[in-house]
mmCIF file of C-alpha atoms in Angstrom:
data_model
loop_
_atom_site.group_PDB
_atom_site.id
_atom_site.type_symbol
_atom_site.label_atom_id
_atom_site.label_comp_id
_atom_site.label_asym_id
_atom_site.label_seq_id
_atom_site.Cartn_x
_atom_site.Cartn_y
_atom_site.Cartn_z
ATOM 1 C CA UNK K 11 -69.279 54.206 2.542
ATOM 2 C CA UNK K 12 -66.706 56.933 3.385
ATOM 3 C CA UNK K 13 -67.769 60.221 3.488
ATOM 4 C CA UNK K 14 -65.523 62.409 0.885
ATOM 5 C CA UNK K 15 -63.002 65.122 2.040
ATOM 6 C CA UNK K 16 -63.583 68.650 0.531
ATOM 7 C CA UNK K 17 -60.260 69.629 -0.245
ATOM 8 C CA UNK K 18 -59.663 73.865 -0.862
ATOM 9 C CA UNK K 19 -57.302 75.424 -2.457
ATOM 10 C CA UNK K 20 -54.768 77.099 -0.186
ATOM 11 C CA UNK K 21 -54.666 80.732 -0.086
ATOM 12 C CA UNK K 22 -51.363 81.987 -1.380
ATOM 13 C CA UNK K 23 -49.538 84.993 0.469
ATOM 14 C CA UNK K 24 -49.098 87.802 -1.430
ATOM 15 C CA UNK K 25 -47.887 90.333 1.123
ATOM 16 C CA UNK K 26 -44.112 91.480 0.595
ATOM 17 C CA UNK K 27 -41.789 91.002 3.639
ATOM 18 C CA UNK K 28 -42.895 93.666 6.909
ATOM 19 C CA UNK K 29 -39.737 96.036 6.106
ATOM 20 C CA UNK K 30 -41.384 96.811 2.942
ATOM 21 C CA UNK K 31 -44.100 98.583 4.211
ATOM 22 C CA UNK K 32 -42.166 101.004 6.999
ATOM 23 C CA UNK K 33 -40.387 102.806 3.311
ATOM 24 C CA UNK K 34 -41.897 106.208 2.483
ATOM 25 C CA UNK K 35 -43.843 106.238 -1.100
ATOM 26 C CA UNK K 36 -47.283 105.026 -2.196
ATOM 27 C CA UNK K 37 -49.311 101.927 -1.421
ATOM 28 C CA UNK K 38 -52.151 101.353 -4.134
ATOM 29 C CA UNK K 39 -54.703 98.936 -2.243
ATOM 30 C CA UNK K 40 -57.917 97.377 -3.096
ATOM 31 C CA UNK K 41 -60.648 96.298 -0.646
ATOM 32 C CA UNK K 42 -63.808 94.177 -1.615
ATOM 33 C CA UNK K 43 -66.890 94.113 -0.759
ATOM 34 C CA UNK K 44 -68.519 90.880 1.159
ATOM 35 C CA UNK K 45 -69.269 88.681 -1.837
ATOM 36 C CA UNK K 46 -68.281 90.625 -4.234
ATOM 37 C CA UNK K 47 -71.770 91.930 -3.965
ATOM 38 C CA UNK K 48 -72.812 95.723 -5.424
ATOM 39 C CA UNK K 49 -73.100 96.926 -1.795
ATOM 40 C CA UNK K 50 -71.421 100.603 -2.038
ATOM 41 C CA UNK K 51 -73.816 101.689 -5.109
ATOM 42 C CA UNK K 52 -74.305 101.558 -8.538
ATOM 43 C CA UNK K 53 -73.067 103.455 -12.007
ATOM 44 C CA UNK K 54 -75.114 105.044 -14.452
ATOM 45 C CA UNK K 55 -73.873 107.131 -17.200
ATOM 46 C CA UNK K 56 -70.645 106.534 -15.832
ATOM 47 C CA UNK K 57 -71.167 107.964 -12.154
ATOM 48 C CA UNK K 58 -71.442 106.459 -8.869
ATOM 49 C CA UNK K 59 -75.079 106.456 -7.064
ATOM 50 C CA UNK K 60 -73.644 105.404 -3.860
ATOM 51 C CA UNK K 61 -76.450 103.192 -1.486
ATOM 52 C CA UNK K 62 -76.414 103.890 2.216
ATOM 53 C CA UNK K 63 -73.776 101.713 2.878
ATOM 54 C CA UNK K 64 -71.380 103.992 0.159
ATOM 55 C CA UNK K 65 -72.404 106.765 1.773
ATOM 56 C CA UNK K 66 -71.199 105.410 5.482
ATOM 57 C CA UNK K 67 -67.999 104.362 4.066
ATOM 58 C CA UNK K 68 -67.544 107.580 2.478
ATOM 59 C CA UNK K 69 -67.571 109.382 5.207
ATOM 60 C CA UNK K 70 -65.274 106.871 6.885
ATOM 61 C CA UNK K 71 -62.756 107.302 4.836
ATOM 62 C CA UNK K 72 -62.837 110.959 5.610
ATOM 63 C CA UNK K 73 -62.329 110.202 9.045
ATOM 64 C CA UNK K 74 -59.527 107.963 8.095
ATOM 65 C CA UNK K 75 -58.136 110.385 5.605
ATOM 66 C CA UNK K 76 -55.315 111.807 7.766
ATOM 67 C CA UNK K 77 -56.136 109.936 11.296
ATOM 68 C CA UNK K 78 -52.893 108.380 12.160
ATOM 69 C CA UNK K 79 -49.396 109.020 11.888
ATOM 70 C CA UNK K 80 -47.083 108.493 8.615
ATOM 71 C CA UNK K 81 -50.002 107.249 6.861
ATOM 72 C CA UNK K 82 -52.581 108.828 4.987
ATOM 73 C CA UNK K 83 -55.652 108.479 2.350
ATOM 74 C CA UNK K 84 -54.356 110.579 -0.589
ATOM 75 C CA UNK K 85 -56.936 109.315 -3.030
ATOM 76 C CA UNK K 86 -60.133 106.780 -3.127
ATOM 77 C CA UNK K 87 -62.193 105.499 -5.505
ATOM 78 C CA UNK K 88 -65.602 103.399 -4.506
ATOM 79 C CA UNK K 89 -66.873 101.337 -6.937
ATOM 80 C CA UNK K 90 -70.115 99.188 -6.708
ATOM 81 C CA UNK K 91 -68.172 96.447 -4.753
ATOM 82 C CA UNK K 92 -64.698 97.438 -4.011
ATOM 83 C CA UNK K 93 -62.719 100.261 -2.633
ATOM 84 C CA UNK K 94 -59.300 101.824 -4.202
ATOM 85 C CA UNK K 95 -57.288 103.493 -1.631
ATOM 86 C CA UNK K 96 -53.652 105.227 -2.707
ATOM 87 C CA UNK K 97 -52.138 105.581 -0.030
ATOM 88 C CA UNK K 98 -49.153 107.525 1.344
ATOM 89 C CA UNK K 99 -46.768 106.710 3.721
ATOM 90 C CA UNK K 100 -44.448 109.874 5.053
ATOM 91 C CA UNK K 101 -42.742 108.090 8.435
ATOM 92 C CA UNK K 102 -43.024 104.969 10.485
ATOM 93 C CA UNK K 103 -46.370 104.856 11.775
ATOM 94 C CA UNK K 104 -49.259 102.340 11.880
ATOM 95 C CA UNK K 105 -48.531 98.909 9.826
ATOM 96 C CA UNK K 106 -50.618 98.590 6.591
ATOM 97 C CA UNK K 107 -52.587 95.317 7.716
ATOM 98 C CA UNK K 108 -53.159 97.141 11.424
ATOM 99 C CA UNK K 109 -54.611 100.257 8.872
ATOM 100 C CA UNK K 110 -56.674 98.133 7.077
ATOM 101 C CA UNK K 111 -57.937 96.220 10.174
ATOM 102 C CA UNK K 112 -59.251 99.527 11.795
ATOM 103 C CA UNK K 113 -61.009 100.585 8.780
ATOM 104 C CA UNK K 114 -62.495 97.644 8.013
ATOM 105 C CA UNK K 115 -63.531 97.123 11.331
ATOM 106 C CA UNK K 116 -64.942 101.078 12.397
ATOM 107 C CA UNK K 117 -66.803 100.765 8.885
ATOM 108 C CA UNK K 118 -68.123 97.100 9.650
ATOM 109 C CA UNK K 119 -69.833 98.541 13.063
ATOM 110 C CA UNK K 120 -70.972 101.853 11.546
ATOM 111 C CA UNK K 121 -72.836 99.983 8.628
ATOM 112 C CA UNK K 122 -74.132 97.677 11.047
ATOM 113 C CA UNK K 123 -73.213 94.422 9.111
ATOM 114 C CA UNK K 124 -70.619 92.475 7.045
ATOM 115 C CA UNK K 125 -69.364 94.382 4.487
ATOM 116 C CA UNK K 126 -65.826 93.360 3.659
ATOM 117 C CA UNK K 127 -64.446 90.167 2.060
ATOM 118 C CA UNK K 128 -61.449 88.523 3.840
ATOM 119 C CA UNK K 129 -58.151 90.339 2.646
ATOM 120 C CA UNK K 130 -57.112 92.698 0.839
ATOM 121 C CA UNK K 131 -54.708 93.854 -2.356
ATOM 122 C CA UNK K 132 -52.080 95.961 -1.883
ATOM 123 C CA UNK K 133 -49.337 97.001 -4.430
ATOM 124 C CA UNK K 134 -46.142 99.674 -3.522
ATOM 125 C CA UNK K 135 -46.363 101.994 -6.280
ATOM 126 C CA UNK K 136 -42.374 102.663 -7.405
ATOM 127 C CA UNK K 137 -42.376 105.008 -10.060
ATOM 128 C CA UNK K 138 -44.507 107.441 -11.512
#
């Protein structure tokens, strides 16, 4: 009897082309947590109770906030299992995917464990 291929669905690109990201303006971007899974915290009456893990990222992003060149952290959000960043780009600097490699990856070692799904969502914010 043959043995059935598993067939998956093929991830679809949704990055715009690279020159997109060197223009000045705002990047919106979303980062999930591994799973999907509440890591960062949880809500009650309406407010963030972040775990250990929100805490560590927290402070991450404040390390982040204005650590390289044409690209900073102008606002975040945590939520129970994602991240909002915005974003804001001011010169040619570090690439977005190079950005969201280090952070991913200093936060990763900090906590200690996987925290981050593959990927992330990113959207350049045009008008007000």
């Amino acid at each position: 009897m043959p043995i059935p291929v598993l067939l998956h669905p093929k991830r679809r690109n949704t990055r715009l082309r690279p020159k997109a990201y060197t223009q000045t303006g705002l990047i919106f971007l979303t980062l999930c947590s591994f799973e999907k899974r509440p890591l960062f915290g949880y809500i009650e009456n309406d407010v963030l109770h972040p775990t250990s893990i929100g805490v560590l990222v927290t402070r991450q992003l404040e390390v982040f906030q204005h650590r390289y060149d044409g690209l900073s952290i102008d606002q975040a959000v945590l939520m129970p299992n994602h991240l909002h960043l915005l974003l804001a780009r001011t010169s040619e600097g570090i690439a977005l995917g190079q950005f969201v490699n280090l952070f991913k990856g200093w936060s990763t070692r900090v906590c200690g464990q996987s925290i981050w799904q593959r990927g992330y969502y990113d959207h350049l914010v045009r008008n007000a």
